[in-house]
């Protein structure tokens, strides 16, 4: 594996350092429930929809820690086919992030949600309204159709973002990313080894 860029090494060092923090149990705040967060019928599922462990990521497409954690998790999911992944879009970086989240969700009607997610998570460039549309178009999404679907489902998708924001607030997340793995809440970025350990704990 090639040596990561200095910026990537810096981020990875921070994430590894944060990896020593323990998960926070949900008993201190019984609401929202795991069912509310992990099995929202309006959110498309990635990975194995019938997986025995669900990982929920509270994420923003402009958050570098979210992107790095997602890439680390993607590697784990290649070796562990029992993971069900749900992304809860929490666009804390403003309207560009909100636009990216909504267009990505709207792309699900084309069956291209996973393509949209992986494309935006993989880009290292700062997003703009134009670059988001260009990236999605390059990934095979019909952006104009997605915009039309977004307009048609505006109330549903905006309501979904509102539910996610309320859940993040209830969990007292200070920012993105945050992870719900099984019944344990992790308020930090995570490495591949962190994910493996958390999944094993969820299965125990």
PDB file of C-alpha atoms in Angstrom:
ATOM      1  CA  UNK A   1       0.000   0.000   0.000  1.00  0.00           C
ATOM      2  CA  UNK A   2       1.501   3.385  -0.973  1.00  0.00           C
ATOM      3  CA  UNK A   3       2.472   5.798   1.750  1.00  0.00           C
ATOM      4  CA  UNK A   4      -0.409   8.240   2.322  1.00  0.00           C
ATOM      5  CA  UNK A   5      -0.008  11.954   1.685  1.00  0.00           C
ATOM      6  CA  UNK A   6       1.228  14.121   4.583  1.00  0.00           C
ATOM      7  CA  UNK A   7      -2.300  15.436   5.091  1.00  0.00           C
ATOM      8  CA  UNK A   8      -3.738  11.907   5.114  1.00  0.00           C
ATOM      9  CA  UNK A   9      -1.005  10.772   7.553  1.00  0.00           C
ATOM     10  CA  UNK A  10      -1.890  13.680   9.818  1.00  0.00           C
ATOM     11  CA  UNK A  11      -5.592  12.810   9.778  1.00  0.00           C
ATOM     12  CA  UNK A  12      -4.872   9.115  10.305  1.00  0.00           C
ATOM     13  CA  UNK A  13      -2.625   9.938  13.276  1.00  0.00           C
ATOM     14  CA  UNK A  14      -5.427  11.948  14.837  1.00  0.00           C
ATOM     15  CA  UNK A  15      -7.962   9.202  14.224  1.00  0.00           C
ATOM     16  CA  UNK A  16      -5.663   6.527  15.635  1.00  0.00           C
ATOM     17  CA  UNK A  17      -5.154   8.686  18.717  1.00  0.00           C
ATOM     18  CA  UNK A  18      -8.871   9.068  19.149  1.00  0.00           C
ATOM     19  CA  UNK A  19      -9.276   5.327  18.713  1.00  0.00           C
ATOM     20  CA  UNK A  20      -8.160   4.800  22.303  1.00  0.00           C
ATOM     21  CA  UNK A  21     -11.372   6.362  23.580  1.00  0.00           C
ATOM     22  CA  UNK A  22     -14.002   3.960  24.885  1.00  0.00           C
ATOM     23  CA  UNK A  23     -17.499   3.750  23.388  1.00  0.00           C
ATOM     24  CA  UNK A  24     -20.327   5.418  25.231  1.00  0.00           C
ATOM     25  CA  UNK A  25     -23.228   3.128  26.191  1.00  0.00           C
ATOM     26  CA  UNK A  26     -26.731   4.220  25.262  1.00  0.00           C
ATOM     27  CA  UNK A  27     -28.267   3.460  28.659  1.00  0.00           C
ATOM     28  CA  UNK A  28     -27.699   7.065  29.750  1.00  0.00           C
ATOM     29  CA  UNK A  29     -30.084   8.334  27.083  1.00  0.00           C
ATOM     30  CA  UNK A  30     -32.748   5.814  26.038  1.00  0.00           C
ATOM     31  CA  UNK A  31     -34.112   8.023  23.249  1.00  0.00           C
ATOM     32  CA  UNK A  32     -33.795   7.760  20.316  1.00  0.00           C
ATOM     33  CA  UNK A  33     -33.851   3.981  20.184  1.00  0.00           C
ATOM     34  CA  UNK A  34     -31.515   1.839  18.109  1.00  0.00           C
ATOM     35  CA  UNK A  35     -34.538   0.932  16.000  1.00  0.00           C
ATOM     36  CA  UNK A  36     -35.227   4.620  15.306  1.00  0.00           C
ATOM     37  CA  UNK A  37     -31.663   5.317  14.248  1.00  0.00           C
ATOM     38  CA  UNK A  38     -30.628   2.118  12.466  1.00  0.00           C
ATOM     39  CA  UNK A  39     -33.852   1.067  10.774  1.00  0.00           C
ATOM     40  CA  UNK A  40     -35.346   4.262   9.375  1.00  0.00           C
ATOM     41  CA  UNK A  41     -37.346   3.096   6.332  1.00  0.00           C
ATOM     42  CA  UNK A  42     -36.524   6.277   4.404  1.00  0.00           C
ATOM     43  CA  UNK A  43     -32.762   5.636   4.356  1.00  0.00           C
ATOM     44  CA  UNK A  44     -31.202   3.306   1.752  1.00  0.00           C
ATOM     45  CA  UNK A  45     -29.007   0.551   3.169  1.00  0.00           C
ATOM     46  CA  UNK A  46     -25.434  -0.192   2.108  1.00  0.00           C
ATOM     47  CA  UNK A  47     -23.560  -3.425   2.601  1.00  0.00           C
ATOM     48  CA  UNK A  48     -25.621  -6.478   3.507  1.00  0.00           C
ATOM     49  CA  UNK A  49     -29.266  -5.464   4.142  1.00  0.00           C
ATOM     50  CA  UNK A  50     -29.671  -8.688   6.148  1.00  0.00           C
ATOM     51  CA  UNK A  51     -26.392  -8.313   8.043  1.00  0.00           C
ATOM     52  CA  UNK A  52     -26.203  -9.309  11.678  1.00  0.00           C
ATOM     53  CA  UNK A  53     -24.469  -6.062  12.750  1.00  0.00           C
ATOM     54  CA  UNK A  54     -25.674  -2.600  11.771  1.00  0.00           C
ATOM     55  CA  UNK A  55     -23.255   0.307  11.676  1.00  0.00           C
ATOM     56  CA  UNK A  56     -24.759   3.783  11.560  1.00  0.00           C
ATOM     57  CA  UNK A  57     -22.511   6.677  10.570  1.00  0.00           C
ATOM     58  CA  UNK A  58     -23.533  10.264  11.271  1.00  0.00           C
ATOM     59  CA  UNK A  59     -21.739  11.987   8.437  1.00  0.00           C
ATOM     60  CA  UNK A  60     -21.143  15.076   6.329  1.00  0.00           C
ATOM     61  CA  UNK A  61     -19.716  14.798   2.807  1.00  0.00           C
ATOM     62  CA  UNK A  62     -17.318  17.670   3.531  1.00  0.00           C
ATOM     63  CA  UNK A  63     -15.910  16.165   6.736  1.00  0.00           C
ATOM     64  CA  UNK A  64     -12.401  14.710   6.190  1.00  0.00           C
ATOM     65  CA  UNK A  65     -12.676  12.481   9.262  1.00  0.00           C
ATOM     66  CA  UNK A  66     -15.944  11.072   7.903  1.00  0.00           C
ATOM     67  CA  UNK A  67     -14.300  10.288   4.590  1.00  0.00           C
ATOM     68  CA  UNK A  68     -11.288   8.608   6.156  1.00  0.00           C
ATOM     69  CA  UNK A  69     -13.428   6.562   8.536  1.00  0.00           C
ATOM     70  CA  UNK A  70     -15.719   5.560   5.669  1.00  0.00           C
ATOM     71  CA  UNK A  71     -12.749   4.374   3.601  1.00  0.00           C
ATOM     72  CA  UNK A  72     -11.449   2.392   6.576  1.00  0.00           C
ATOM     73  CA  UNK A  73     -14.897   0.872   7.091  1.00  0.00           C
ATOM     74  CA  UNK A  74     -15.180   0.013   3.395  1.00  0.00           C
ATOM     75  CA  UNK A  75     -12.023  -2.079   3.713  1.00  0.00           C
ATOM     76  CA  UNK A  76     -13.488  -3.938   6.688  1.00  0.00           C
ATOM     77  CA  UNK A  77     -16.732  -4.550   4.797  1.00  0.00           C
ATOM     78  CA  UNK A  78     -14.803  -6.272   2.007  1.00  0.00           C
ATOM     79  CA  UNK A  79     -13.703  -8.938   4.485  1.00  0.00           C
ATOM     80  CA  UNK A  80     -16.860  -9.005   6.616  1.00  0.00           C
ATOM     81  CA  UNK A  81     -20.048  -9.525   4.634  1.00  0.00           C
ATOM     82  CA  UNK A  82     -22.242  -9.452   7.737  1.00  0.00           C
ATOM     83  CA  UNK A  83     -22.204  -5.666   8.097  1.00  0.00           C
ATOM     84  CA  UNK A  84     -25.272  -3.584   7.345  1.00  0.00           C
ATOM     85  CA  UNK A  85     -24.387   0.102   6.890  1.00  0.00           C
ATOM     86  CA  UNK A  86     -26.698   3.089   7.298  1.00  0.00           C
ATOM     87  CA  UNK A  87     -25.519   6.639   6.648  1.00  0.00           C
ATOM     88  CA  UNK A  88     -27.344   9.344   8.564  1.00  0.00           C
ATOM     89  CA  UNK A  89     -26.646  12.614   6.786  1.00  0.00           C
ATOM     90  CA  UNK A  90     -25.953  15.410   9.235  1.00  0.00           C
ATOM     91  CA  UNK A  91     -24.786  18.309   7.013  1.00  0.00           C
ATOM     92  CA  UNK A  92     -23.159  20.496   9.640  1.00  0.00           C
ATOM     93  CA  UNK A  93     -20.917  22.293   7.136  1.00  0.00           C
ATOM     94  CA  UNK A  94     -23.677  24.301   5.536  1.00  0.00           C
ATOM     95  CA  UNK A  95     -25.758  24.445   2.387  1.00  0.00           C
ATOM     96  CA  UNK A  96     -23.219  22.742   0.114  1.00  0.00           C
ATOM     97  CA  UNK A  97     -23.181  19.745   2.437  1.00  0.00           C
ATOM     98  CA  UNK A  98     -26.971  19.809   2.653  1.00  0.00           C
ATOM     99  CA  UNK A  99     -27.223  19.887  -1.146  1.00  0.00           C
ATOM    100  CA  UNK A 100     -24.828  16.936  -1.459  1.00  0.00           C
ATOM    101  CA  UNK A 101     -26.787  14.924   1.114  1.00  0.00           C
ATOM    102  CA  UNK A 102     -30.151  15.579  -0.520  1.00  0.00           C
ATOM    103  CA  UNK A 103     -28.961  14.859  -4.071  1.00  0.00           C
ATOM    104  CA  UNK A 104     -27.324  11.646  -2.904  1.00  0.00           C
ATOM    105  CA  UNK A 105     -30.514  10.492  -1.213  1.00  0.00           C
ATOM    106  CA  UNK A 106     -32.539  11.497  -4.291  1.00  0.00           C
ATOM    107  CA  UNK A 107     -30.274   9.378  -6.501  1.00  0.00           C
ATOM    108  CA  UNK A 108     -31.712   6.280  -4.856  1.00  0.00           C
ATOM    109  CA  UNK A 109     -34.713   6.397  -7.203  1.00  0.00           C
ATOM    110  CA  UNK A 110     -32.227   5.655 -10.010  1.00  0.00           C
ATOM    111  CA  UNK A 111     -30.681   2.798  -8.075  1.00  0.00           C
ATOM    112  CA  UNK A 112     -27.449   4.798  -7.838  1.00  0.00           C
ATOM    113  CA  UNK A 113     -27.349   5.717  -4.166  1.00  0.00           C
ATOM    114  CA  UNK A 114     -24.266   3.596  -3.445  1.00  0.00           C
ATOM    115  CA  UNK A 115     -22.453   5.088  -6.442  1.00  0.00           C
ATOM    116  CA  UNK A 116     -23.238   8.595  -5.221  1.00  0.00           C
ATOM    117  CA  UNK A 117     -22.070   7.859  -1.671  1.00  0.00           C
ATOM    118  CA  UNK A 118     -18.785   6.238  -2.706  1.00  0.00           C
ATOM    119  CA  UNK A 119     -18.036   9.015  -5.190  1.00  0.00           C
ATOM    120  CA  UNK A 120     -18.517  11.862  -2.730  1.00  0.00           C
ATOM    121  CA  UNK A 121     -16.712  10.016   0.056  1.00  0.00           C
ATOM    122  CA  UNK A 122     -13.727   9.340  -2.195  1.00  0.00           C
ATOM    123  CA  UNK A 123     -13.149  12.897  -3.395  1.00  0.00           C
ATOM    124  CA  UNK A 124     -10.472  14.874  -1.585  1.00  0.00           C
ATOM    125  CA  UNK A 125     -11.467  18.198  -3.120  1.00  0.00           C
ATOM    126  CA  UNK A 126     -13.635  20.713  -1.347  1.00  0.00           C
ATOM    127  CA  UNK A 127     -17.188  20.471  -2.612  1.00  0.00           C
ATOM    128  CA  UNK A 128     -19.117  23.216  -4.347  1.00  0.00           C
ATOM    129  CA  UNK A 129     -22.626  23.071  -5.793  1.00  0.00           C
ATOM    130  CA  UNK A 130     -21.127  22.663  -9.254  1.00  0.00           C
ATOM    131  CA  UNK A 131     -18.474  20.102  -8.329  1.00  0.00           C
ATOM    132  CA  UNK A 132     -21.066  17.997  -6.493  1.00  0.00           C
ATOM    133  CA  UNK A 133     -23.206  17.856  -9.635  1.00  0.00           C
ATOM    134  CA  UNK A 134     -20.164  17.107 -11.794  1.00  0.00           C
ATOM    135  CA  UNK A 135     -18.962  14.303  -9.526  1.00  0.00           C
ATOM    136  CA  UNK A 136     -22.386  12.702  -9.393  1.00  0.00           C
ATOM    137  CA  UNK A 137     -22.732  12.981 -13.152  1.00  0.00           C
ATOM    138  CA  UNK A 138     -19.353  11.304 -13.650  1.00  0.00           C
ATOM    139  CA  UNK A 139     -20.558   8.490 -11.386  1.00  0.00           C
ATOM    140  CA  UNK A 140     -23.470   7.826 -13.722  1.00  0.00           C
ATOM    141  CA  UNK A 141     -26.209   9.679 -11.887  1.00  0.00           C
ATOM    142  CA  UNK A 142     -28.682  11.699 -13.949  1.00  0.00           C
ATOM    143  CA  UNK A 143     -28.366  14.882 -11.898  1.00  0.00           C
ATOM    144  CA  UNK A 144     -31.336  16.647 -13.461  1.00  0.00           C
ATOM    145  CA  UNK A 145     -33.523  13.654 -12.707  1.00  0.00           C
ATOM    146  CA  UNK A 146     -32.171  13.598  -9.145  1.00  0.00           C
ATOM    147  CA  UNK A 147     -33.068  17.268  -8.766  1.00  0.00           C
ATOM    148  CA  UNK A 148     -36.561  16.520 -10.030  1.00  0.00           C
ATOM    149  CA  UNK A 149     -36.919  13.598  -7.636  1.00  0.00           C
ATOM    150  CA  UNK A 150     -35.655  15.817  -4.825  1.00  0.00           C
ATOM    151  CA  UNK A 151     -38.290  18.420  -5.613  1.00  0.00           C
ATOM    152  CA  UNK A 152     -40.975  15.733  -5.669  1.00  0.00           C
ATOM    153  CA  UNK A 153     -39.828  14.238  -2.346  1.00  0.00           C
ATOM    154  CA  UNK A 154     -38.706  17.453  -0.679  1.00  0.00           C
ATOM    155  CA  UNK A 155     -40.791  17.031   2.470  1.00  0.00           C
ATOM    156  CA  UNK A 156     -39.730  13.409   2.976  1.00  0.00           C
ATOM    157  CA  UNK A 157     -36.003  14.000   2.475  1.00  0.00           C
ATOM    158  CA  UNK A 158     -35.828  17.264   4.396  1.00  0.00           C
ATOM    159  CA  UNK A 159     -37.761  15.557   7.185  1.00  0.00           C
ATOM    160  CA  UNK A 160     -35.196  12.774   7.167  1.00  0.00           C
ATOM    161  CA  UNK A 161     -32.345  15.253   7.669  1.00  0.00           C
ATOM    162  CA  UNK A 162     -34.308  16.872  10.481  1.00  0.00           C
ATOM    163  CA  UNK A 163     -34.754  13.504  12.235  1.00  0.00           C
ATOM    164  CA  UNK A 164     -31.047  12.809  11.933  1.00  0.00           C
ATOM    165  CA  UNK A 165     -30.129  16.221  13.356  1.00  0.00           C
ATOM    166  CA  UNK A 166     -32.476  15.628  16.290  1.00  0.00           C
ATOM    167  CA  UNK A 167     -30.898  12.228  16.959  1.00  0.00           C
ATOM    168  CA  UNK A 168     -27.371  13.657  16.802  1.00  0.00           C
ATOM    169  CA  UNK A 169     -28.404  16.337  19.289  1.00  0.00           C
ATOM    170  CA  UNK A 170     -29.987  13.749  21.589  1.00  0.00           C
ATOM    171  CA  UNK A 171     -26.754  11.735  21.481  1.00  0.00           C
ATOM    172  CA  UNK A 172     -24.827  14.941  22.270  1.00  0.00           C
ATOM    173  CA  UNK A 173     -22.571  14.522  19.277  1.00  0.00           C
ATOM    174  CA  UNK A 174     -20.209  17.464  19.007  1.00  0.00           C
ATOM    175  CA  UNK A 175     -19.626  16.950  15.287  1.00  0.00           C
ATOM    176  CA  UNK A 176     -19.108  14.351  12.614  1.00  0.00           C
ATOM    177  CA  UNK A 177     -18.423  11.507  12.405  1.00  0.00           C
ATOM    178  CA  UNK A 178     -20.269   9.554  15.034  1.00  0.00           C
ATOM    179  CA  UNK A 179     -21.004   5.829  14.912  1.00  0.00           C
ATOM    180  CA  UNK A 180     -23.675   3.619  16.387  1.00  0.00           C
ATOM    181  CA  UNK A 181     -22.438   0.026  16.198  1.00  0.00           C
ATOM    182  CA  UNK A 182     -24.848  -2.457  17.667  1.00  0.00           C
ATOM    183  CA  UNK A 183     -25.871  -0.664  20.865  1.00  0.00           C
ATOM    184  CA  UNK A 184     -22.627   1.245  21.446  1.00  0.00           C
ATOM    185  CA  UNK A 185     -22.139   4.885  20.477  1.00  0.00           C
ATOM    186  CA  UNK A 186     -18.712   6.114  19.355  1.00  0.00           C
ATOM    187  CA  UNK A 187     -18.274   9.884  19.220  1.00  0.00           C
ATOM    188  CA  UNK A 188     -15.120   9.888  17.113  1.00  0.00           C
ATOM    189  CA  UNK A 189     -13.419   8.836  13.909  1.00  0.00           C
ATOM    190  CA  UNK A 190     -12.470   5.171  13.683  1.00  0.00           C
ATOM    191  CA  UNK A 191      -9.781   3.034  12.077  1.00  0.00           C
ATOM    192  CA  UNK A 192     -10.256  -0.356  10.449  1.00  0.00           C
ATOM    193  CA  UNK A 193      -9.098  -2.057  13.647  1.00  0.00           C
ATOM    194  CA  UNK A 194     -11.521   0.037  15.683  1.00  0.00           C
ATOM    195  CA  UNK A 195     -14.356  -1.148  13.454  1.00  0.00           C
ATOM    196  CA  UNK A 196     -13.301  -4.783  13.707  1.00  0.00           C
ATOM    197  CA  UNK A 197     -13.234  -4.593  17.497  1.00  0.00           C
ATOM    198  CA  UNK A 198     -16.556  -2.758  17.695  1.00  0.00           C
ATOM    199  CA  UNK A 199     -18.248  -5.255  15.392  1.00  0.00           C
ATOM    200  CA  UNK A 200     -16.874  -8.162  17.403  1.00  0.00           C
ATOM    201  CA  UNK A 201     -18.184  -6.514  20.573  1.00  0.00           C
ATOM    202  CA  UNK A 202     -21.613  -6.061  18.976  1.00  0.00           C
ATOM    203  CA  UNK A 203     -21.687  -9.769  18.110  1.00  0.00           C
ATOM    204  CA  UNK A 204     -20.577 -10.906  21.553  1.00  0.00           C
TER     205      UNK A 204
END
